[in-house]
Amino acid sequence: MEETNKPRLNVLIKAPIIIIAIVVLILDYKQLVDYYTTVGNNGGISEYFKIAFSTSILRSSLLLIIPLSGVFINNKIGWLLICSFYYFWLLFFIYFSISTELERDGTIVFVAGVIIISIFLLLLMNSYENSKLVYGIKRSDLLKTNIAAFIIAIIEILLIVLLNFTKA
């Protein structure tokens, strides 16, 4: 019976990361194409680094490398990377709701929904079926790995806030 829950929980946890990564990659690709049509292409890999660090294009894709790589790793490292993604969403939207005035046009509902879904997925990540059976994390190591995932999420939030990742 435990084996039947294993794939369903894994898909439920990994699917949002894959969907968000695909959407962000498509949006970043469209922004990159628009950038090249207006500015032009000077060529080379150095141009991509210039774009990534001088504009906001590709920054979100670079941040999504962390959880997306965790999707394909079924051990403690993968669990840590995926869990840090959900802590990131939780912390980011709590920070967003505190730092900005939310209007009544549905933004409050959206932010509350993301926070509730993040908490739900974090609870699923920490369930026995997922943490022990899929990723092999002992109950005694669960607190340490949660703290490590939380610290990774805080570092990502600090990168976004300090380096103004959301601005051009």
Coordinates of N, CA and C in Angstrom, one line a residue:
M1 N 0.8 -1.2 0.0 CA 0.0 0.0 0.0 C 0.9 1.3 0.0
E2 N 2.0 1.2 0.7 CA 2.9 2.4 0.7 C 3.5 2.7 -0.7
E3 N 3.7 1.7 -1.5 CA 4.3 1.9 -2.8 C 3.3 2.5 -3.7
T4 N 2.0 2.4 -3.5 CA 1.0 3.0 -4.4 C 1.0 4.5 -4.2
N5 N 1.2 5.0 -3.0 CA 1.2 6.5 -2.7 C 2.5 7.1 -3.2
K6 N 3.6 6.4 -3.4 CA 4.9 6.9 -3.7 C 4.8 7.7 -5.1
P7 N 4.3 7.1 -6.2 CA 4.4 7.9 -7.4 C 3.4 9.1 -7.4
R8 N 2.2 8.9 -6.8 CA 1.3 10.0 -6.8 C 1.8 11.2 -6.0
L9 N 2.4 11.0 -4.8 CA 2.9 12.1 -4.1 C 4.1 12.8 -4.8
N10 N 4.9 12.0 -5.4 CA 6.0 12.5 -6.2 C 5.6 13.4 -7.4
V11 N 4.6 13.0 -8.1 CA 4.1 13.7 -9.2 C 3.4 15.0 -8.7
L12 N 2.7 14.9 -7.6 CA 2.0 16.1 -7.1 C 3.0 17.2 -6.6
I13 N 4.1 16.7 -6.1 CA 5.2 17.6 -5.6 C 6.0 18.2 -6.7
K14 N 6.4 17.4 -7.7 CA 7.3 17.8 -8.8 C 6.6 18.5 -9.9
A15 N 5.3 18.3 -10.1 CA 4.6 18.9 -11.3 C 4.6 20.4 -11.2
P16 N 4.3 21.0 -10.0 CA 4.3 22.5 -10.0 C 5.7 23.1 -10.4
I17 N 6.7 22.4 -10.0 CA 8.1 22.9 -10.3 C 8.3 22.9 -11.8
I18 N 7.9 21.7 -12.4 CA 8.1 21.6 -13.9 C 7.3 22.6 -14.7
I19 N 6.0 22.7 -14.2 CA 5.1 23.6 -14.9 C 5.6 25.1 -14.8
I20 N 6.0 25.5 -13.6 CA 6.5 26.9 -13.4 C 7.8 27.1 -14.2
A21 N 8.7 26.1 -14.3 CA 9.9 26.2 -15.0 C 9.6 26.3 -16.5
I22 N 8.7 25.6 -17.0 CA 8.4 25.7 -18.5 C 7.8 27.0 -18.8
V23 N 6.9 27.5 -17.9 CA 6.3 28.8 -18.2 C 7.3 29.9 -18.1
V24 N 8.2 29.9 -17.1 CA 9.2 30.9 -17.0 C 10.2 30.8 -18.1
L25 N 10.6 29.6 -18.5 CA 11.5 29.5 -19.7 C 10.9 30.1 -20.9
I26 N 9.6 29.8 -21.2 CA 9.0 30.4 -22.4 C 8.9 31.9 -22.3
L27 N 8.6 32.5 -21.1 CA 8.5 33.9 -21.0 C 9.9 34.5 -21.1
D28 N 10.9 33.9 -20.5 CA 12.3 34.4 -20.7 C 12.8 34.3 -22.1
Y29 N 12.4 33.3 -22.8 CA 12.7 33.1 -24.2 C 12.1 34.3 -25.1
K30 N 10.8 34.6 -24.8 CA 10.2 35.6 -25.5 C 10.8 37.0 -25.2
Q31 N 11.2 37.2 -24.0 CA 11.9 38.4 -23.6 C 13.3 38.5 -24.3
L32 N 14.0 37.4 -24.4 CA 15.3 37.3 -25.0 C 15.1 37.6 -26.5
V33 N 14.1 37.1 -27.2 CA 13.9 37.4 -28.6 C 13.6 38.8 -28.8
D34 N 12.8 39.4 -27.9 CA 12.5 40.8 -28.0 C 13.7 41.7 -27.8
Y35 N 14.6 41.3 -26.9 CA 15.8 42.0 -26.6 C 16.7 42.0 -27.9
Y36 N 16.8 40.8 -28.5 CA 17.7 40.7 -29.7 C 17.1 41.4 -30.9
T37 N 15.8 41.5 -31.0 CA 15.3 42.3 -32.1 C 15.5 43.8 -31.9
T38 N 15.5 44.3 -30.7 CA 15.7 45.7 -30.4 C 17.1 46.1 -30.3
V39 N 18.0 45.3 -29.7 CA 19.4 45.6 -29.5 C 20.3 45.0 -30.5
G40 N 20.0 43.8 -30.9 CA 20.9 43.1 -31.8 C 21.7 42.1 -31.1
N41 N 22.4 41.3 -31.9 CA 23.2 40.2 -31.3 C 24.6 40.4 -31.6
N42 N 25.4 40.5 -30.5 CA 26.8 40.7 -30.7 C 27.5 39.3 -30.7
G43 N 26.8 38.3 -30.3 CA 27.2 36.9 -30.4 C 28.0 36.4 -29.2
G44 N 28.1 35.1 -29.1 CA 28.9 34.5 -28.1 C 28.2 34.3 -26.7
I45 N 28.8 33.4 -25.9 CA 28.2 33.1 -24.6 C 28.4 34.3 -23.7
S46 N 29.4 35.2 -23.9 CA 29.5 36.3 -23.1 C 28.3 37.3 -23.2
E47 N 27.7 37.3 -24.4 CA 26.5 38.1 -24.5 C 25.3 37.6 -23.6
Y48 N 25.2 36.3 -23.4 CA 24.2 35.8 -22.5 C 24.5 36.2 -21.1
F49 N 25.7 36.1 -20.7 CA 26.1 36.5 -19.3 C 25.8 38.0 -19.1
K50 N 26.1 38.8 -20.2 CA 25.8 40.3 -20.1 C 24.3 40.5 -20.0
I51 N 23.5 39.8 -20.7 CA 22.1 39.9 -20.6 C 21.6 39.5 -19.3
A52 N 22.1 38.4 -18.8 CA 21.6 37.9 -17.5 C 21.9 38.8 -16.3
F53 N 23.1 39.5 -16.4 CA 23.5 40.3 -15.3 C 23.2 41.8 -15.4
S54 N 22.9 42.2 -16.7 CA 22.6 43.7 -16.9 C 21.1 43.9 -17.0
T55 N 20.3 42.9 -17.4 CA 18.9 43.0 -17.5 C 18.2 42.0 -16.6
S56 N 16.9 42.0 -16.5 CA 16.2 41.0 -15.7 C 15.9 39.8 -16.5
I57 N 16.2 39.8 -17.8 CA 16.0 38.6 -18.6 C 16.9 37.5 -18.2
L58 N 16.4 36.3 -18.1 CA 17.1 35.0 -17.7 C 17.4 34.9 -16.2
R59 N 17.1 35.9 -15.4 CA 17.4 35.8 -14.0 C 16.5 34.8 -13.3
S60 N 15.2 34.8 -13.7 CA 14.3 33.8 -13.0 C 14.6 32.4 -13.5
S61 N 15.0 32.3 -14.8 CA 15.4 31.0 -15.3 C 16.6 30.4 -14.5
L62 N 17.6 31.3 -14.2 CA 18.7 30.9 -13.5 C 18.4 30.5 -12.1
L63 N 17.4 31.2 -11.4 CA 17.0 30.8 -10.1 C 16.2 29.4 -10.1
L64 N 15.6 29.1 -11.2 CA 14.8 27.9 -11.3 C 15.7 26.7 -11.5
I65 N 16.9 26.9 -11.8 CA 17.8 25.7 -12.0 C 17.9 24.9 -10.7
I66 N 17.9 25.6 -9.6 CA 18.0 24.9 -8.3 C 16.9 23.9 -8.1
P67 N 15.6 24.3 -8.1 CA 14.6 23.3 -7.8 C 14.4 22.3 -9.0
L68 N 14.6 22.8 -10.2 CA 14.5 21.9 -11.4 C 15.5 20.8 -11.4
S69 N 16.7 21.0 -10.9 CA 17.7 20.0 -10.8 C 17.3 19.0 -9.7
G70 N 16.6 19.5 -8.6 CA 16.1 18.6 -7.6 C 15.0 17.7 -8.0
V71 N 14.3 18.0 -9.0 CA 13.2 17.2 -9.5 C 13.8 15.9 -10.1
F72 N 15.0 15.9 -10.6 CA 15.6 14.7 -11.3 C 16.5 13.9 -10.3
I73 N 16.6 14.4 -9.1 CA 17.5 13.7 -8.1 C 16.6 13.1 -7.0
N74 N 16.6 11.8 -6.9 CA 15.7 11.2 -5.9 C 16.6 10.7 -4.6
N75 N 17.3 11.7 -4.0 CA 17.9 11.5 -2.8 C 17.8 12.7 -1.9
K76 N 18.6 12.8 -0.8 CA 18.5 13.9 0.1 C 18.7 15.2 -0.5
I77 N 19.7 15.3 -1.5 CA 20.0 16.6 -2.2 C 18.7 17.0 -3.0
G78 N 18.1 16.1 -3.7 CA 16.9 16.4 -4.5 C 15.8 16.9 -3.6
W79 N 15.6 16.2 -2.4 CA 14.6 16.7 -1.5 C 14.9 18.1 -1.0
L80 N 16.1 18.3 -0.7 CA 16.5 19.6 -0.2 C 16.3 20.7 -1.2
L81 N 16.6 20.5 -2.4 CA 16.4 21.5 -3.5 C 14.9 21.8 -3.8
I82 N 14.1 20.7 -3.8 CA 12.7 20.9 -4.0 C 12.0 21.6 -2.8
C83 N 12.4 21.2 -1.6 CA 11.8 21.8 -0.4 C 12.2 23.2 -0.3
S84 N 13.4 23.6 -0.7 CA 13.9 25.0 -0.7 C 13.0 25.8 -1.6
F85 N 12.6 25.2 -2.7 CA 11.7 25.9 -3.7 C 10.4 26.3 -3.0
Y86 N 9.8 25.4 -2.3 CA 8.5 25.7 -1.6 C 8.7 26.6 -0.5
Y87 N 9.8 26.5 0.2 CA 10.1 27.5 1.3 C 10.3 28.9 0.6
F88 N 10.9 28.9 -0.5 CA 11.1 30.2 -1.3 C 9.8 30.8 -1.6
W89 N 8.9 30.0 -2.2 CA 7.6 30.6 -2.6 C 6.8 31.1 -1.3
L90 N 6.9 30.3 -0.3 CA 6.2 30.7 1.0 C 6.8 32.0 1.5
L91 N 8.1 32.1 1.6 CA 8.8 33.3 2.1 C 8.6 34.5 1.2
F92 N 8.7 34.3 -0.1 CA 8.6 35.3 -1.1 C 7.2 36.0 -1.1
F93 N 6.2 35.2 -1.0 CA 4.9 35.7 -1.0 C 4.5 36.3 0.3
I94 N 5.0 35.8 1.4 CA 4.8 36.5 2.7 C 5.5 37.8 2.7
Y95 N 6.8 37.9 2.1 CA 7.5 39.2 2.0 C 6.7 40.1 1.1
F96 N 6.2 39.6 0.0 CA 5.5 40.4 -1.0 C 4.2 41.0 -0.3
S97 N 3.5 40.2 0.4 CA 2.3 40.7 1.0 C 2.6 41.7 2.1
I98 N 3.7 41.6 2.8 CA 4.1 42.6 3.8 C 4.6 43.9 3.2
S99 N 5.5 43.7 2.2 CA 6.2 44.9 1.6 C 5.3 45.7 0.7
T100 N 4.2 45.2 0.2 CA 3.4 46.0 -0.7 C 2.0 46.0 -0.2
E101 N 1.2 47.0 -0.6 CA -0.2 47.1 -0.2 C -1.0 46.3 -1.2
L102 N -1.6 45.2 -0.7 CA -2.4 44.4 -1.6 C -3.7 45.0 -1.8
E103 N -4.1 45.1 -3.1 CA -5.4 45.6 -3.4 C -6.5 44.5 -3.4
R104 N -7.7 44.9 -3.5 CA -8.8 44.0 -3.4 C -9.2 43.4 -4.7
D105 N -8.4 43.5 -5.7 CA -8.7 43.0 -7.0 C -8.4 41.5 -7.3
G106 N -8.2 40.8 -6.3 CA -7.9 39.4 -6.4 C -6.5 39.1 -6.0
T107 N -5.6 40.1 -5.8 CA -4.3 39.8 -5.4 C -4.1 39.2 -4.1
I108 N -5.0 39.6 -3.2 CA -5.0 39.0 -1.8 C -5.3 37.5 -1.9
V109 N -6.3 37.1 -2.7 CA -6.7 35.7 -2.9 C -5.6 34.9 -3.5
F110 N -4.9 35.5 -4.5 CA -3.8 34.8 -5.2 C -2.6 34.6 -4.2
V111 N -2.3 35.6 -3.5 CA -1.1 35.5 -2.5 C -1.5 34.5 -1.5
A112 N -2.7 34.6 -0.9 CA -3.1 33.6 0.1 C -3.1 32.2 -0.5
G113 N -3.6 32.0 -1.7 CA -3.6 30.7 -2.3 C -2.2 30.1 -2.5
V114 N -1.3 31.0 -2.9 CA 0.1 30.5 -3.1 C 0.7 30.1 -1.8
I115 N 0.4 30.9 -0.7 CA 1.0 30.6 0.6 C 0.4 29.2 1.1
I116 N -0.9 29.1 0.9 CA -1.6 27.8 1.4 C -1.1 26.6 0.6
I117 N -1.0 26.8 -0.7 CA -0.5 25.7 -1.5 C 1.0 25.3 -1.1
S118 N 1.8 26.3 -0.9 CA 3.2 26.1 -0.5 C 3.3 25.3 0.8
I119 N 2.4 25.7 1.8 CA 2.4 25.0 3.1 C 1.9 23.6 2.9
F120 N 0.9 23.4 2.1 CA 0.4 22.0 1.8 C 1.5 21.2 1.2
L121 N 2.2 21.7 0.2 CA 3.3 20.9 -0.5 C 4.5 20.7 0.4
L122 N 4.8 21.7 1.3 CA 5.8 21.4 2.3 C 5.4 20.3 3.3
L123 N 4.1 20.2 3.6 CA 3.7 19.1 4.5 C 3.8 17.8 3.8
L124 N 3.5 17.8 2.5 CA 3.6 16.6 1.7 C 5.1 16.2 1.6
M125 N 6.0 17.2 1.4 CA 7.4 16.9 1.3 C 7.9 16.2 2.6
N126 N 7.3 16.7 3.7 CA 7.8 16.1 5.0 C 7.0 14.9 5.5
S127 N 6.1 14.4 4.7 CA 5.3 13.2 5.1 C 6.3 12.0 5.0
Y128 N 5.9 11.0 5.7 CA 6.7 9.8 5.8 C 6.8 9.1 4.4
E129 N 5.7 9.1 3.7 CA 5.7 8.5 2.4 C 6.6 9.1 1.4
N130 N 6.8 10.4 1.5 CA 7.7 11.1 0.6 C 9.1 11.2 1.1
S131 N 9.3 11.6 2.4 CA 10.7 11.8 2.9 C 11.4 10.5 3.0
K132 N 10.8 9.5 3.6 CA 11.5 8.3 3.9 C 11.5 7.3 2.7
L133 N 10.3 7.1 2.1 CA 10.2 6.1 1.0 C 10.8 6.6 -0.3
V134 N 10.6 7.8 -0.6 CA 11.1 8.3 -1.9 C 12.5 8.8 -1.8
Y135 N 12.8 9.6 -0.8 CA 14.1 10.3 -0.8 C 15.1 9.7 0.3
G136 N 14.6 8.8 1.1 CA 15.5 8.1 2.0 C 15.9 8.9 3.2
I137 N 15.1 9.9 3.6 CA 15.5 10.7 4.7 C 14.9 10.2 6.0
K138 N 15.8 10.0 7.0 CA 15.4 9.4 8.3 C 14.6 10.5 9.0
R139 N 13.7 10.1 9.9 CA 12.9 11.0 10.7 C 13.9 12.0 11.5
S140 N 15.0 11.4 12.0 CA 15.9 12.2 12.8 C 16.6 13.3 12.0
D141 N 16.8 13.1 10.7 CA 17.5 14.1 9.8 C 16.5 15.1 9.2
L142 N 15.2 14.9 9.4 CA 14.2 15.7 8.7 C 14.3 17.2 9.2
L143 N 14.5 17.4 10.5 CA 14.6 18.8 11.0 C 15.9 19.5 10.4
K144 N 17.0 18.8 10.4 CA 18.2 19.4 9.8 C 18.1 19.8 8.3
T145 N 17.4 18.9 7.6 CA 17.3 19.1 6.1 C 16.3 20.3 5.9
N146 N 15.2 20.3 6.7 CA 14.3 21.5 6.6 C 15.0 22.8 6.9
I147 N 15.8 22.8 7.9 CA 16.5 24.1 8.2 C 17.5 24.4 7.1
A148 N 18.1 23.4 6.5 CA 19.0 23.7 5.4 C 18.2 24.2 4.2
A149 N 17.1 23.7 3.9 CA 16.2 24.1 2.8 C 15.7 25.5 3.1
F150 N 15.4 25.8 4.3 CA 14.9 27.2 4.7 C 16.0 28.2 4.5
I151 N 17.2 27.8 4.8 CA 18.4 28.7 4.7 C 18.6 29.0 3.2
I152 N 18.5 28.0 2.3 CA 18.7 28.1 0.9 C 17.6 29.1 0.4
A153 N 16.4 29.0 0.8 CA 15.3 29.9 0.4 C 15.6 31.3 0.9
I154 N 16.1 31.5 2.1 CA 16.4 32.8 2.5 C 17.5 33.5 1.7
I155 N 18.5 32.7 1.3 CA 19.6 33.2 0.5 C 19.0 33.6 -0.9
E156 N 18.1 32.8 -1.4 CA 17.5 33.2 -2.7 C 16.7 34.5 -2.6
I157 N 15.9 34.6 -1.5 CA 15.2 35.8 -1.3 C 16.1 37.0 -1.2
L158 N 17.2 36.9 -0.4 CA 18.1 37.9 -0.2 C 18.8 38.3 -1.6
L159 N 19.1 37.4 -2.4 CA 19.6 37.6 -3.7 C 18.6 38.5 -4.6
I160 N 17.4 38.1 -4.5 CA 16.4 38.8 -5.3 C 16.2 40.3 -4.7
V161 N 16.2 40.4 -3.4 CA 16.0 41.7 -2.8 C 17.2 42.6 -3.0
L162 N 18.4 42.1 -2.7 CA 19.6 42.9 -2.7 C 20.1 43.2 -4.1
L163 N 19.9 42.3 -5.0 CA 20.4 42.5 -6.4 C 19.3 43.0 -7.3
N164 N 18.1 43.3 -6.8 CA 17.0 43.9 -7.6 C 16.8 43.0 -8.8
F165 N 16.6 41.7 -8.6 CA 16.4 40.8 -9.7 C 15.1 41.1 -10.4
T166 N 14.1 41.7 -9.8 CA 12.8 42.0 -10.4 C 12.8 43.2 -11.3
K167 N 13.9 44.0 -11.2 CA 13.9 45.3 -12.0 C 14.9 45.1 -13.1
A168 N 14.7 45.9 -14.1 CA 15.6 45.9 -15.3 C 16.9 46.5 -15.1

